[in-house]
């Protein structure tokens, strides 16, 4: 509180709590016992916050309730890996610096052997730009992300913001680079550069009050580690998650009788009334022009007087403290910045409570489907127009999923993309990061030219965080046209350059399957029903193994379409246009396995691909059943469950017709299975891969569906002696897979 009074209040009630010596000594011993590396590591405080929030995060997720103010900080908190931070900053601040170096040394751009030599040539003390990427064109090297010509020419003019600061990981990493740049440019020593960077260049916002304090303390520790203990300037860091802690009438009383000051306080109240949920989404400039009726410098003396009253009213004092914090946050929220860099919070629209959901609908319509895209949209408005840059960690699902199509179109048309690295699953080493598939993206707030080129690549096949880290540092990126992305189906972003040409969707339609709303009520294994009558229909589902005829083990209680299933509010009968037609059924989750579709009902974990003309079925089956199919789709979409991209891969009809003719010279095989768990099983034990099931079924008098009255002619009659041959050592009949 003494060193950072603007962050840690000297009169904070928590500071008045005194622990007994019996409690203090074990705490002191714990701190003293920590290794030196804990204090010198840049990410220690971030790890503290990550693990401190872990239990609450699990509780909130398990409860399944809508996420509001109380839950947001824990649910959306995810510690950003060092390599992600380094990649984004090295390819923004580092690329800007490298551009200036290469401009001053044109021979270097022409003679450097490789990226390693270039990095060494532009490195600064303590700042090696390890992840800075270069590309070579027309015999000259240049930064892959460009040279950021819209930025100021000197570091002291840069303004860099993290609007979702968390524990300060990006802020501290920017601090280290900016200090190195200012020392090199201005000839400052570090004791001069450190306060200059903190006071001039760095800005941070955070929703959670405690995390704001951690972030500020993290920056202070970084400064003290580098320059020794010293008094630091006022930090441009604020909590944007506070709401006015009073009724509006009481709040306005702080302004006395001054009408202008009252309007300023009223505007402040209106802006921040939902701040615990909206945080950095608040945009003072978007709803009323100037920041406030009365600017901060006018209201600051008023608030200081309220805080310094000798006989101060406790409520008024608290309101004044809050107002000071809100004005600081409002100034930053209304600012424009050279570089906006952050790991955006992730929260799907369906999990948001009403305040956040309605705000996104009203203010970020095309980006509303996830808090991540909403915040990405807001980050763009933080940037200087025609000059500012965003560098973000986002989930990569918005690159491909249908519901983000409008947002993709607005991004392709409205901002100039520079670098995009899709990392896929396993990119985080930490708790909570197992299923997150992040995307690293850098873009300028600028309308792109029609011939604009950006660089991108999908690193999902790199199986670990270490391999992904190495990949974004050394693997070649693809050279991509931004405007060509608008020609992709539903504007899906193709960073792998899978190629132009005709797509499978030209030759086939795809259909979603039935969502019953209550699977246990309506779906059975076909072996559970003695006779399949008119109430039941064969129901195809996902393939358990690669096979031409698979997933034919279930039946659906359809009741001729007049039963309970169509009355349930959460059921959805889809795929009618595929029924009674032949096609391909794709298991749409995990590995995308294909099986033949026979025209029956099918469930919502599968997608039916139906040729537009029947003579193309062989070619489409050859394509979808090929081992390359899964990989080709996954280049487009990494989602857990895939829909449209299943038919959006390039499709060379002539090539696949040739493949099909070679594989199936006599045409596609007729439906057949030797697996008695499938309802197309021939009913004959000869050749069955599980003959025991057939023998036991006959012993029990079981009649296979579609085989009513079959005598199983090659299966001998079984009496007590025969039964013994089907028993194990304990005399128990073995039924490993039959459902009865």
mmCIF file of N, CA, C and O in Angstrom, residues 530-598:
data_model
loop_
_atom_site.group_PDB
_atom_site.id
_atom_site.type_symbol
_atom_site.label_atom_id
_atom_site.label_comp_id
_atom_site.label_asym_id
_atom_site.label_seq_id
_atom_site.Cartn_x
_atom_site.Cartn_y
_atom_site.Cartn_z
ATOM 1 N N UNK A 530 -37.674 -58.034 -29.314
ATOM 2 C CA UNK A 530 -37.883 -59.362 -29.907
ATOM 3 C C UNK A 530 -38.295 -59.267 -31.375
ATOM 4 O O UNK A 530 -37.769 -59.942 -32.234
ATOM 5 N N UNK A 531 -39.253 -58.376 -31.648
ATOM 6 C CA UNK A 531 -39.732 -58.202 -33.019
ATOM 7 C C UNK A 531 -39.855 -56.719 -33.311
ATOM 8 O O UNK A 531 -40.455 -55.974 -32.529
ATOM 9 N N UNK A 532 -39.264 -56.281 -34.395
ATOM 10 C CA UNK A 532 -39.350 -54.873 -34.768
ATOM 11 C C UNK A 532 -40.650 -54.662 -35.525
ATOM 12 O O UNK A 532 -40.798 -55.075 -36.673
ATOM 13 N N UNK A 533 -41.592 -54.013 -34.833
ATOM 14 C CA UNK A 533 -42.887 -53.764 -35.464
ATOM 15 C C UNK A 533 -42.946 -52.347 -36.010
ATOM 16 O O UNK A 533 -41.940 -51.644 -36.083
ATOM 17 N N UNK A 534 -44.126 -51.885 -36.332
ATOM 18 C CA UNK A 534 -44.279 -50.596 -36.987
ATOM 19 C C UNK A 534 -43.930 -49.397 -36.137
ATOM 20 O O UNK A 534 -43.799 -48.284 -36.661
ATOM 21 N N UNK A 535 -43.777 -49.587 -34.821
ATOM 22 C CA UNK A 535 -43.406 -48.462 -33.966
ATOM 23 C C UNK A 535 -41.906 -48.175 -34.006
ATOM 24 O O UNK A 535 -41.470 -47.101 -33.586
ATOM 25 N N UNK A 536 -41.122 -49.129 -34.456
ATOM 26 C CA UNK A 536 -39.662 -48.994 -34.437
ATOM 27 C C UNK A 536 -39.124 -48.807 -35.854
ATOM 28 O O UNK A 536 -39.660 -49.356 -36.812
ATOM 29 N N UNK A 537 -38.036 -48.044 -35.953
ATOM 30 C CA UNK A 537 -37.354 -47.838 -37.235
ATOM 31 C C UNK A 537 -35.856 -48.052 -37.034
ATOM 32 O O UNK A 537 -35.300 -47.734 -35.976
ATOM 33 N N UNK A 538 -35.221 -48.616 -38.061
ATOM 34 C CA UNK A 538 -33.767 -48.755 -37.996
ATOM 35 C C UNK A 538 -33.123 -47.372 -37.936
ATOM 36 O O UNK A 538 -33.562 -46.437 -38.624
ATOM 37 N N UNK A 539 -32.074 -47.265 -37.127
ATOM 38 C CA UNK A 539 -31.504 -45.956 -36.772
ATOM 39 C C UNK A 539 -29.983 -46.046 -36.846
ATOM 40 O O UNK A 539 -29.345 -46.688 -36.007
ATOM 41 N N UNK A 540 -29.388 -45.442 -37.862
ATOM 42 C CA UNK A 540 -27.929 -45.483 -37.994
ATOM 43 C C UNK A 540 -27.272 -44.499 -37.042
ATOM 44 O O UNK A 540 -27.805 -43.415 -36.763
ATOM 45 N N UNK A 541 -26.090 -44.896 -36.557
ATOM 46 C CA UNK A 541 -25.355 -44.053 -35.616
ATOM 47 C C UNK A 541 -23.872 -44.094 -35.973
ATOM 48 O O UNK A 541 -23.502 -44.543 -37.062
ATOM 49 N N UNK A 542 -23.027 -43.607 -35.081
ATOM 50 C CA UNK A 542 -21.596 -43.490 -35.368
ATOM 51 C C UNK A 542 -20.949 -44.862 -35.539
ATOM 52 O O UNK A 542 -21.371 -45.855 -34.943
ATOM 53 N N UNK A 543 -19.902 -44.880 -36.333
ATOM 54 C CA UNK A 543 -19.158 -46.113 -36.571
ATOM 55 C C UNK A 543 -18.153 -46.337 -35.448
ATOM 56 O O UNK A 543 -17.405 -45.428 -35.083
ATOM 57 N N UNK A 544 -18.158 -47.542 -34.900
ATOM 58 C CA UNK A 544 -17.202 -47.873 -33.841
ATOM 59 C C UNK A 544 -15.853 -48.287 -34.399
ATOM 60 O O UNK A 544 -14.864 -48.331 -33.678
ATOM 61 N N UNK A 545 -15.809 -48.613 -35.677
ATOM 62 C CA UNK A 545 -14.566 -49.032 -36.316
ATOM 63 C C UNK A 545 -14.679 -48.727 -37.804
ATOM 64 O O UNK A 545 -15.794 -48.586 -38.328
ATOM 65 N N UNK A 546 -13.567 -48.611 -38.499
ATOM 66 C CA UNK A 546 -13.641 -48.388 -39.947
ATOM 67 C C UNK A 546 -14.267 -49.601 -40.638
ATOM 68 O O UNK A 546 -13.784 -50.720 -40.504
ATOM 69 N N UNK A 547 -15.352 -49.393 -41.331
ATOM 70 C CA UNK A 547 -16.016 -50.473 -42.071
ATOM 71 C C UNK A 547 -17.011 -49.848 -43.028
ATOM 72 O O UNK A 547 -17.574 -48.787 -42.766
ATOM 73 N N UNK A 548 -17.245 -50.533 -44.133
ATOM 74 C CA UNK A 548 -18.174 -49.996 -45.122
ATOM 75 C C UNK A 548 -19.589 -49.939 -44.570
ATOM 76 O O UNK A 548 -20.324 -48.982 -44.797
ATOM 77 N N UNK A 549 -19.970 -50.995 -43.822
ATOM 78 C CA UNK A 549 -21.299 -51.021 -43.219
ATOM 79 C C UNK A 549 -21.127 -51.115 -41.708
ATOM 80 O O UNK A 549 -20.784 -52.168 -41.164
ATOM 81 N N UNK A 550 -21.335 -49.993 -41.040
ATOM 82 C CA UNK A 550 -21.129 -49.910 -39.588
ATOM 83 C C UNK A 550 -22.175 -48.963 -39.003
ATOM 84 O O UNK A 550 -22.862 -48.238 -39.726
ATOM 85 N N UNK A 551 -22.290 -48.966 -37.679
ATOM 86 C CA UNK A 551 -23.206 -48.068 -36.992
ATOM 87 C C UNK A 551 -24.662 -48.461 -37.160
ATOM 88 O O UNK A 551 -25.564 -47.630 -36.975
ATOM 89 N N UNK A 552 -24.918 -49.729 -37.509
ATOM 90 C CA UNK A 552 -26.293 -50.185 -37.764
ATOM 91 C C UNK A 552 -26.730 -51.122 -36.644
ATOM 92 O O UNK A 552 -27.095 -52.281 -36.872
ATOM 93 N N UNK A 553 -26.683 -50.619 -35.431
ATOM 94 C CA UNK A 553 -26.985 -51.440 -34.269
ATOM 95 C C UNK A 553 -28.162 -50.919 -33.454
ATOM 96 O O UNK A 553 -28.595 -51.556 -32.510
ATOM 97 N N UNK A 554 -28.669 -49.720 -33.809
ATOM 98 C CA UNK A 554 -29.704 -49.090 -32.998
ATOM 99 C C UNK A 554 -31.039 -49.069 -33.738
ATOM 100 O O UNK A 554 -31.105 -49.150 -34.966
ATOM 101 N N UNK A 555 -32.113 -48.935 -32.958
ATOM 102 C CA UNK A 555 -33.445 -48.701 -33.503
ATOM 103 C C UNK A 555 -34.066 -47.536 -32.751
ATOM 104 O O UNK A 555 -33.697 -47.237 -31.609
ATOM 105 N N UNK A 556 -35.016 -46.884 -33.395
ATOM 106 C CA UNK A 556 -35.640 -45.672 -32.850
ATOM 107 C C UNK A 556 -37.139 -45.899 -32.672
ATOM 108 O O UNK A 556 -37.819 -46.388 -33.586
ATOM 109 N N UNK A 557 -37.638 -45.533 -31.498
ATOM 110 C CA UNK A 557 -39.078 -45.644 -31.222
ATOM 111 C C UNK A 557 -39.777 -44.450 -31.856
ATOM 112 O O UNK A 557 -40.001 -43.413 -31.238
ATOM 113 N N UNK A 558 -40.147 -44.603 -33.129
ATOM 114 C CA UNK A 558 -40.633 -43.507 -33.962
ATOM 115 C C UNK A 558 -42.151 -43.386 -33.926
ATOM 116 O O UNK A 558 -42.706 -42.299 -34.037
ATOM 117 N N UNK A 559 -42.823 -44.513 -33.765
ATOM 118 C CA UNK A 559 -44.284 -44.546 -33.704
ATOM 119 C C UNK A 559 -44.919 -43.853 -34.924
ATOM 120 O O UNK A 559 -45.861 -43.071 -34.788
ATOM 121 N N UNK A 560 -44.327 -44.125 -36.079
ATOM 122 C CA UNK A 560 -44.827 -43.570 -37.351
ATOM 123 C C UNK A 560 -44.914 -42.031 -37.329
ATOM 124 O O UNK A 560 -45.727 -41.426 -38.039
ATOM 125 N N UNK A 561 -44.054 -41.401 -36.526
ATOM 126 C CA UNK A 561 -44.012 -39.942 -36.485
ATOM 127 C C UNK A 561 -45.156 -39.305 -35.732
ATOM 128 O O UNK A 561 -45.325 -38.080 -35.785
ATOM 129 N N UNK A 562 -45.907 -40.109 -34.990
ATOM 130 C CA UNK A 562 -47.046 -39.550 -34.253
ATOM 131 C C UNK A 562 -46.912 -39.766 -32.750
ATOM 132 O O UNK A 562 -47.873 -39.605 -32.006
ATOM 133 N N UNK A 563 -45.710 -40.109 -32.308
ATOM 134 C CA UNK A 563 -45.530 -40.444 -30.906
ATOM 135 C C UNK A 563 -44.914 -39.333 -30.077
ATOM 136 O O UNK A 563 -44.896 -38.164 -30.467
ATOM 137 N N UNK A 564 -44.356 -39.739 -28.944
ATOM 138 C CA UNK A 564 -43.836 -38.776 -27.966
ATOM 139 C C UNK A 564 -42.636 -37.994 -28.487
ATOM 140 O O UNK A 564 -42.415 -36.856 -28.095
ATOM 141 N N UNK A 565 -41.871 -38.617 -29.365
ATOM 142 C CA UNK A 565 -40.624 -37.981 -29.789
ATOM 143 C C UNK A 565 -40.858 -36.646 -30.487
ATOM 144 O O UNK A 565 -40.090 -35.693 -30.319
ATOM 145 N N UNK A 566 -41.912 -36.546 -31.255
ATOM 146 C CA UNK A 566 -42.163 -35.298 -31.981
ATOM 147 C C UNK A 566 -42.792 -34.241 -31.086
ATOM 148 O O UNK A 566 -42.879 -33.068 -31.468
ATOM 149 N N UNK A 567 -43.251 -34.657 -29.895
ATOM 150 C CA UNK A 567 -43.893 -33.703 -28.992
ATOM 151 C C UNK A 567 -42.921 -33.067 -28.017
ATOM 152 O O UNK A 567 -43.227 -32.033 -27.414
ATOM 153 N N UNK A 568 -41.747 -33.676 -27.852
ATOM 154 C CA UNK A 568 -40.789 -33.122 -26.893
ATOM 155 C C UNK A 568 -40.276 -31.762 -27.370
ATOM 156 O O UNK A 568 -39.893 -31.614 -28.532
ATOM 157 N N UNK A 569 -40.204 -30.762 -26.466
ATOM 158 C CA UNK A 569 -39.751 -29.428 -26.896
ATOM 159 C C UNK A 569 -38.287 -29.384 -27.292
ATOM 160 O O UNK A 569 -37.878 -28.535 -28.071
ATOM 161 N N UNK A 570 -37.466 -30.282 -26.744
ATOM 162 C CA UNK A 570 -36.038 -30.247 -27.064
ATOM 163 C C UNK A 570 -35.625 -31.305 -28.078
ATOM 164 O O UNK A 570 -34.443 -31.598 -28.240
ATOM 165 N N UNK A 571 -36.609 -31.903 -28.741
ATOM 166 C CA UNK A 571 -36.273 -32.832 -29.818
ATOM 167 C C UNK A 571 -36.284 -32.084 -31.148
ATOM 168 O O UNK A 571 -36.913 -31.036 -31.294
ATOM 169 N N UNK A 572 -35.564 -32.638 -32.122
ATOM 170 C CA UNK A 572 -35.513 -32.021 -33.446
ATOM 171 C C UNK A 572 -35.385 -33.131 -34.482
ATOM 172 O O UNK A 572 -34.375 -33.840 -34.519
ATOM 173 N N UNK A 573 -36.428 -33.294 -35.272
ATOM 174 C CA UNK A 573 -36.430 -34.337 -36.293
ATOM 175 C C UNK A 573 -35.833 -33.742 -37.563
ATOM 176 O O UNK A 573 -36.468 -32.979 -38.286
ATOM 177 N N UNK A 574 -34.590 -34.113 -37.811
ATOM 178 C CA UNK A 574 -33.864 -33.566 -38.960
ATOM 179 C C UNK A 574 -33.436 -34.696 -39.886
ATOM 180 O O UNK A 574 -33.389 -35.850 -39.489
ATOM 181 N N UNK A 575 -33.110 -34.332 -41.100
ATOM 182 C CA UNK A 575 -32.600 -35.296 -42.057
ATOM 183 C C UNK A 575 -33.645 -35.962 -42.917
ATOM 184 O O UNK A 575 -33.343 -36.928 -43.634
ATOM 185 N N UNK A 576 -34.890 -35.465 -42.890
ATOM 186 C CA UNK A 576 -35.963 -36.091 -43.670
ATOM 187 C C UNK A 576 -35.614 -36.204 -45.155
ATOM 188 O O UNK A 576 -35.962 -37.185 -45.819
ATOM 189 N N UNK A 577 -34.946 -35.179 -45.687
ATOM 190 C CA UNK A 577 -34.641 -35.184 -47.123
ATOM 191 C C UNK A 577 -33.593 -36.224 -47.500
ATOM 192 O O UNK A 577 -33.369 -36.482 -48.691
ATOM 193 N N UNK A 578 -32.942 -36.799 -46.485
ATOM 194 C CA UNK A 578 -31.958 -37.850 -46.761
ATOM 195 C C UNK A 578 -32.583 -39.240 -46.690
ATOM 196 O O UNK A 578 -32.032 -40.195 -47.248
ATOM 197 N N UNK A 579 -33.711 -39.367 -45.996
ATOM 198 C CA UNK A 579 -34.317 -40.686 -45.813
ATOM 199 C C UNK A 579 -34.656 -41.323 -47.160
ATOM 200 O O UNK A 579 -35.037 -40.647 -48.123
ATOM 201 N N UNK A 580 -34.472 -42.628 -47.196
ATOM 202 C CA UNK A 580 -34.776 -43.438 -48.394
ATOM 203 C C UNK A 580 -33.863 -43.118 -49.576
ATOM 204 O O UNK A 580 -34.198 -43.427 -50.724
ATOM 205 N N UNK A 581 -32.727 -42.516 -49.301
ATOM 206 C CA UNK A 581 -31.742 -42.248 -50.347
ATOM 207 C C UNK A 581 -30.412 -42.868 -49.932
ATOM 208 O O UNK A 581 -30.161 -43.121 -48.747
ATOM 209 N N UNK A 582 -29.541 -43.102 -50.860
ATOM 210 C CA UNK A 582 -28.228 -43.688 -50.578
ATOM 211 C C UNK A 582 -27.176 -42.594 -50.489
ATOM 212 O O UNK A 582 -27.235 -41.599 -51.222
ATOM 213 N N UNK A 583 -26.215 -42.811 -49.609
ATOM 214 C CA UNK A 583 -25.166 -41.817 -49.459
ATOM 215 C C UNK A 583 -24.066 -42.309 -48.542
ATOM 216 O O UNK A 583 -23.808 -43.516 -48.436
ATOM 217 N N UNK A 584 -23.448 -41.354 -47.880
ATOM 218 C CA UNK A 584 -22.349 -41.625 -46.950
ATOM 219 C C UNK A 584 -22.738 -41.052 -45.596
ATOM 220 O O UNK A 584 -23.277 -39.944 -45.521
ATOM 221 N N UNK A 585 -22.482 -41.816 -44.524
ATOM 222 C CA UNK A 585 -22.754 -41.332 -43.174
ATOM 223 C C UNK A 585 -21.426 -41.114 -42.466
ATOM 224 O O UNK A 585 -20.608 -42.041 -42.362
ATOM 225 N N UNK A 586 -21.195 -39.882 -42.014
ATOM 226 C CA UNK A 586 -19.933 -39.526 -41.361
ATOM 227 C C UNK A 586 -20.156 -39.446 -39.856
ATOM 228 O O UNK A 586 -21.076 -38.772 -39.380
ATOM 229 N N UNK A 587 -19.327 -40.142 -39.106
ATOM 230 C CA UNK A 587 -19.302 -39.975 -37.649
ATOM 231 C C UNK A 587 -18.632 -38.637 -37.376
ATOM 232 O O UNK A 587 -17.420 -38.486 -37.555
ATOM 233 N N UNK A 588 -19.423 -37.658 -36.940
ATOM 234 C CA UNK A 588 -18.994 -36.258 -36.988
ATOM 235 C C UNK A 588 -18.213 -35.797 -35.773
ATOM 236 O O UNK A 588 -17.958 -34.615 -35.609
ATOM 237 N N UNK A 589 -17.833 -36.697 -34.894
ATOM 238 C CA UNK A 589 -17.047 -36.325 -33.718
ATOM 239 C C UNK A 589 -15.750 -37.118 -33.709
ATOM 240 O O UNK A 589 -15.708 -38.279 -34.120
ATOM 241 N N UNK A 590 -14.681 -36.479 -33.213
ATOM 242 C CA UNK A 590 -13.387 -37.162 -33.160
ATOM 243 C C UNK A 590 -12.881 -37.468 -34.552
ATOM 244 O O UNK A 590 -12.908 -36.636 -35.451
ATOM 245 N N UNK A 591 -12.413 -38.699 -34.753
ATOM 246 C CA UNK A 591 -11.983 -39.126 -36.080
ATOM 247 C C UNK A 591 -13.211 -39.296 -36.962
ATOM 248 O O UNK A 591 -14.171 -39.965 -36.592
ATOM 249 N N UNK A 592 -13.174 -38.697 -38.125
ATOM 250 C CA UNK A 592 -14.352 -38.622 -38.994
ATOM 251 C C UNK A 592 -14.447 -39.877 -39.846
ATOM 252 O O UNK A 592 -14.080 -39.895 -41.019
ATOM 253 N N UNK A 593 -14.975 -40.951 -39.267
ATOM 254 C CA UNK A 593 -15.084 -42.220 -39.971
ATOM 255 C C UNK A 593 -16.336 -42.244 -40.840
ATOM 256 O O UNK A 593 -17.386 -41.743 -40.451
ATOM 257 N N UNK A 594 -16.205 -42.860 -41.987
ATOM 258 C CA UNK A 594 -17.309 -42.943 -42.939
ATOM 259 C C UNK A 594 -17.860 -44.354 -42.989
ATOM 260 O O UNK A 594 -17.127 -45.339 -42.870
ATOM 261 N N UNK A 595 -19.168 -44.452 -43.161
ATOM 262 C CA UNK A 595 -19.820 -45.721 -43.449
ATOM 263 C C UNK A 595 -20.896 -45.452 -44.497
ATOM 264 O O UNK A 595 -21.253 -44.303 -44.754
ATOM 265 N N UNK A 596 -21.411 -46.507 -45.093
ATOM 266 C CA UNK A 596 -22.446 -46.331 -46.106
ATOM 267 C C UNK A 596 -23.762 -45.956 -45.428
ATOM 268 O O UNK A 596 -24.148 -46.517 -44.402
ATOM 269 N N UNK A 597 -24.467 -45.018 -46.028
ATOM 270 C CA UNK A 597 -25.789 -44.632 -45.531
ATOM 271 C C UNK A 597 -26.841 -45.307 -46.395
ATOM 272 O O UNK A 597 -26.807 -45.208 -47.628
ATOM 273 N N UNK A 598 -27.789 -45.985 -45.729
ATOM 274 C CA UNK A 598 -28.751 -46.817 -46.445
ATOM 275 C C UNK A 598 -30.143 -46.218 -46.512
ATOM 276 O O UNK A 598 -31.095 -46.891 -46.907
#
